[in-house]
Short mmCIF file of C-alpha atoms in Angstrom, two decimals:
data_model
loop_
_atom_site.label_atom_id
_atom_site.label_comp_id
_atom_site.label_asym_id
_atom_site.label_seq_id
_atom_site.Cartn_x
_atom_site.Cartn_y
_atom_site.Cartn_z
CA GLN A 1 108.38 123.91 101.21
CA VAL A 2 106.46 121.56 103.48
CA GLN A 3 103.93 118.99 102.35
CA LEU A 4 101.48 117.57 104.88
CA VAL A 5 99.46 114.35 104.73
CA GLU A 6 96.90 113.47 107.37
CA SER A 7 95.79 109.94 108.22
CA GLY A 8 94.01 108.03 110.95
CA GLY A 9 90.48 109.28 110.55
CA GLY A 10 87.48 107.00 110.50
CA LEU A 11 84.15 106.08 112.03
CA VAL A 12 84.03 105.52 115.78
CA GLN A 13 81.33 105.29 118.41
CA ALA A 14 80.91 107.97 121.02
CA GLY A 15 83.39 107.41 123.83
CA GLY A 16 85.91 105.84 121.51
CA SER A 17 89.38 106.95 120.49
CA LEU A 18 91.32 107.75 117.36
CA ARG A 19 94.85 108.89 116.69
CA LEU A 20 95.41 111.22 113.79
CA SER A 21 98.81 111.57 112.19
CA CYS A 22 100.21 114.43 110.16
CA ALA A 23 103.23 113.33 108.17
CA ALA A 24 105.41 116.06 106.73
CA SER A 25 108.04 116.25 104.05
CA GLY A 26 110.65 118.93 104.00
CA ARG A 27 113.93 119.51 105.75
CA THR A 28 112.64 122.41 107.84
CA PHE A 29 109.70 120.60 109.43
CA SER A 30 111.30 120.73 112.86
CA THR A 31 111.24 124.53 112.80
CA TYR A 32 107.48 124.77 112.18
CA ALA A 33 104.59 124.94 114.58
CA ILE A 34 101.76 122.58 113.69
CA GLY A 35 98.08 123.21 114.21
CA TRP A 36 95.15 120.87 113.94
CA PHE A 37 91.94 122.41 112.65
CA ARG A 38 88.54 120.92 111.93
CA GLN A 39 85.56 121.83 109.85
CA ALA A 40 82.13 120.33 110.32
CA PRO A 41 79.43 120.56 107.63
CA GLY A 42 77.88 124.01 107.58
CA LYS A 43 80.34 125.37 110.11
CA GLU A 44 83.46 127.45 109.92
CA ARG A 45 86.87 125.90 110.28
CA GLU A 46 88.11 126.04 113.87
CA PHE A 47 91.43 125.63 115.60
CA VAL A 48 91.57 122.49 117.73
CA ALA A 49 95.13 122.11 119.00
CA GLY A 50 98.64 123.31 118.28
CA ILE A 51 102.21 122.52 119.18
CA ASP A 52 105.26 124.70 118.74
CA TRP A 53 108.43 123.59 116.96
CA SER A 54 110.16 122.37 120.12
CA SER A 55 107.14 120.74 121.81
CA THR A 56 107.63 123.23 124.64
CA ARG A 57 104.18 124.70 124.25
CA THR A 58 100.82 123.23 123.33
CA GLN A 59 97.43 124.86 123.06
CA TYR A 60 93.87 123.48 122.89
CA ILE A 61 90.39 124.77 122.53
CA ASP A 62 88.32 124.35 125.67
CA SER A 63 86.01 121.72 124.23
CA VAL A 64 88.85 119.21 123.73
CA LYS A 65 90.98 119.90 126.81
CA GLY A 66 91.46 116.73 128.80
CA ARG A 67 90.37 114.58 125.84
CA PHE A 68 92.86 115.38 123.04
CA ILE A 69 96.64 115.39 123.20
CA ILE A 70 98.91 116.81 120.52
CA SER A 71 102.48 115.61 120.23
CA ARG A 72 105.26 115.52 117.68
CA ASP A 73 108.22 113.39 116.72
CA ASN A 74 110.58 115.55 114.71
CA ALA A 75 112.79 112.56 113.92
CA LYS A 76 109.81 111.05 112.09
CA ASN A 77 108.52 114.37 110.74
CA THR A 78 105.14 113.54 112.25
CA VAL A 79 102.64 115.23 114.52
CA TYR A 80 99.94 113.27 116.28
CA LEU A 81 96.54 114.13 117.68
CA GLN A 82 95.39 111.53 120.16
CA MET A 83 91.64 111.88 120.58
CA THR A 84 89.81 110.11 123.39
CA THR A 85 86.27 110.16 124.77
CA LEU A 86 85.07 111.26 121.37
CA LYS A 87 81.69 112.93 121.06
CA PRO A 88 79.35 113.29 118.08
CA GLU A 89 80.17 117.01 118.03
CA ASP A 90 83.78 116.11 117.22
CA THR A 91 82.62 114.92 113.80
CA ALA A 92 84.45 116.94 111.15
CA VAL A 93 87.19 116.92 108.57
CA TYR A 94 90.45 117.39 110.45
CA TYR A 95 93.33 119.26 108.86
CA CYS A 96 96.89 119.81 109.96
CA ALA A 97 98.71 122.99 109.05
CA ALA A 98 102.24 124.35 109.46
CA ARG A 99 103.67 127.77 110.11
CA PRO A 100 107.11 128.94 111.20
CA SER A 101 107.92 128.77 114.89
CA ASN A 102 104.92 129.65 117.07
CA ILE A 103 101.36 128.37 117.41
CA ALA A 104 98.54 130.49 116.04
CA THR A 105 94.83 129.90 116.34
CA TYR A 106 94.00 131.88 113.18
CA GLY A 107 94.02 129.63 110.14
CA PRO A 108 95.26 132.15 107.56
CA TYR A 109 98.47 132.52 109.57
CA TYR A 110 99.40 128.98 108.51
CA THR A 111 101.41 128.53 105.34
CA TYR A 112 100.95 124.86 104.51
CA TRP A 113 97.88 122.63 104.77
CA GLY A 114 97.11 118.97 104.35
CA GLN A 115 94.17 117.56 102.46
CA GLY A 116 92.22 116.55 105.56
CA THR A 117 90.95 113.33 107.10
CA GLN A 118 87.33 112.61 108.02
CA VAL A 119 86.42 111.81 111.60
CA THR A 120 82.87 110.63 112.23
CA VAL A 121 81.60 109.91 115.74
CA SER A 122 78.31 108.08 115.99
CA SER A 123 76.02 108.39 118.99
#
Protein backbone atom coordinates (compact mmCIF):
# COMPACT_ATOMS: atom_id res chain seq x y z
CA GLN A 1 0.00 0.00 0.00
CA VAL A 2 1.32 3.42 -0.96
CA GLN A 3 -0.29 6.73 -0.07
CA LEU A 4 0.67 9.84 -2.02
CA VAL A 5 0.31 13.49 -1.05
CA GLU A 6 1.13 16.30 -3.46
CA SER A 7 2.14 19.81 -2.43
CA GLY A 8 3.75 22.91 -3.87
CA GLY A 9 1.08 24.12 -6.22
CA GLY A 10 -0.04 27.72 -6.39
CA LEU A 11 -0.49 30.81 -8.50
CA VAL A 12 2.49 32.05 -10.50
CA GLN A 13 3.04 34.45 -13.36
CA ALA A 14 4.07 33.22 -16.77
CA GLY A 15 7.80 32.63 -16.84
CA GLY A 16 7.89 31.75 -13.17
CA SER A 17 8.77 28.52 -11.41
CA LEU A 18 7.24 26.07 -8.98
CA ARG A 19 8.43 22.86 -7.42
CA LEU A 20 5.86 20.19 -6.77
CA SER A 21 6.47 17.46 -4.23
CA CYS A 22 4.90 14.03 -3.99
CA ALA A 23 5.39 12.55 -0.54
CA ALA A 24 4.76 8.85 -0.18
CA SER A 25 4.14 6.52 2.70
CA GLY A 26 4.85 2.84 2.49
CA ARG A 27 7.91 0.68 2.79
CA THR A 28 7.97 -0.27 -0.88
CA PHE A 29 8.03 3.26 -2.30
CA SER A 30 11.55 2.83 -3.62
CA THR A 31 10.40 0.00 -5.89
CA TYR A 32 7.71 2.09 -7.63
CA ALA A 33 7.86 4.26 -10.69
CA ILE A 34 6.23 7.64 -10.22
CA GLY A 35 4.35 9.60 -12.83
CA TRP A 36 3.12 13.16 -12.79
CA PHE A 37 -0.14 13.78 -14.61
CA ARG A 38 -2.22 16.90 -15.06
CA GLN A 39 -5.78 17.70 -15.91
CA ALA A 40 -6.96 21.09 -17.09
CA PRO A 41 -10.64 22.10 -17.01
CA GLY A 42 -12.53 20.49 -19.86
CA LYS A 43 -9.55 18.40 -20.92
CA GLU A 44 -8.50 14.84 -20.43
CA ARG A 45 -5.84 13.91 -17.93
CA GLU A 46 -2.40 13.73 -19.54
CA PHE A 47 0.94 12.27 -18.60
CA VAL A 48 3.55 14.95 -17.93
CA ALA A 49 6.67 13.23 -16.61
CA GLY A 50 7.78 9.98 -15.06
CA ILE A 51 10.73 8.48 -13.26
CA ASP A 52 11.53 4.83 -12.71
CA TRP A 53 12.27 3.31 -9.31
CA SER A 54 16.05 3.75 -9.58
CA SER A 55 16.08 7.21 -11.21
CA THR A 56 17.84 5.59 -14.15
CA ARG A 57 15.16 6.60 -16.61
CA THR A 58 12.94 9.65 -16.93
CA GLN A 59 10.35 10.52 -19.51
CA TYR A 60 8.57 13.77 -20.44
CA ILE A 61 5.93 14.94 -22.82
CA ASP A 62 7.30 17.18 -25.55
CA SER A 63 5.60 20.33 -24.30
CA VAL A 64 7.55 20.32 -21.01
CA LYS A 65 10.94 19.05 -22.18
CA GLY A 66 13.64 21.52 -21.22
CA ARG A 67 11.33 23.23 -18.71
CA PHE A 68 10.38 20.51 -16.20
CA ILE A 69 12.65 18.13 -14.33
CA ILE A 70 11.48 15.12 -12.37
CA SER A 71 13.64 13.69 -9.60
CA ARG A 72 13.28 11.50 -6.56
CA ASP A 73 14.83 11.03 -3.15
CA ASN A 74 14.02 7.53 -1.99
CA ALA A 75 15.51 8.21 1.43
CA LYS A 76 12.82 10.87 1.89
CA ASN A 77 10.11 8.93 0.04
CA THR A 78 9.57 11.99 -2.15
CA VAL A 79 9.42 12.75 -5.84
CA TYR A 80 9.78 16.27 -7.14
CA LEU A 81 8.68 18.06 -10.28
CA GLN A 82 10.67 21.23 -10.82
CA MET A 83 8.76 23.42 -13.24
CA THR A 84 10.38 26.46 -14.84
CA THR A 85 9.41 28.93 -17.56
CA LEU A 86 5.78 28.19 -16.78
CA LYS A 87 3.15 29.01 -19.36
CA PRO A 88 -0.59 29.64 -19.00
CA GLU A 89 -1.20 26.33 -20.78
CA ASP A 90 0.49 24.56 -17.86
CA THR A 91 -2.48 25.51 -15.68
CA ALA A 92 -4.04 22.33 -14.34
CA VAL A 93 -4.46 20.10 -11.33
CA TYR A 94 -1.28 18.05 -11.04
CA TYR A 95 -1.39 14.51 -9.70
CA CYS A 96 1.34 12.06 -8.84
CA ALA A 97 0.79 8.35 -9.24
CA ALA A 98 2.74 5.18 -8.47
CA ARG A 99 3.10 1.84 -10.17
CA PRO A 100 5.58 -0.99 -9.73
CA SER A 101 8.93 -0.65 -11.43
CA ASN A 102 8.66 1.01 -14.85
CA ILE A 103 7.25 4.29 -16.15
CA ALA A 104 3.99 4.22 -18.07
CA THR A 105 2.26 7.07 -19.83
CA TYR A 106 -1.20 5.49 -19.55
CA GLY A 107 -2.90 6.56 -16.35
CA PRO A 108 -4.90 3.38 -15.65
CA TYR A 109 -1.62 1.47 -15.41
CA TYR A 110 -0.91 3.32 -12.16
CA THR A 111 -2.09 1.76 -8.92
CA TYR A 112 -1.96 4.64 -6.46
CA TRP A 113 -2.89 8.30 -6.88
CA GLY A 114 -2.62 11.45 -4.82
CA GLN A 115 -5.37 14.00 -4.38
CA GLY A 116 -3.81 16.60 -6.66
CA THR A 117 -2.44 20.11 -6.32
CA GLN A 118 -3.60 23.12 -8.34
CA VAL A 119 -1.13 25.01 -10.51
CA THR A 120 -2.34 28.27 -12.03
CA VAL A 121 -0.16 30.29 -14.38
CA SER A 122 -1.33 33.80 -15.15
CA SER A 123 -0.41 35.61 -18.35
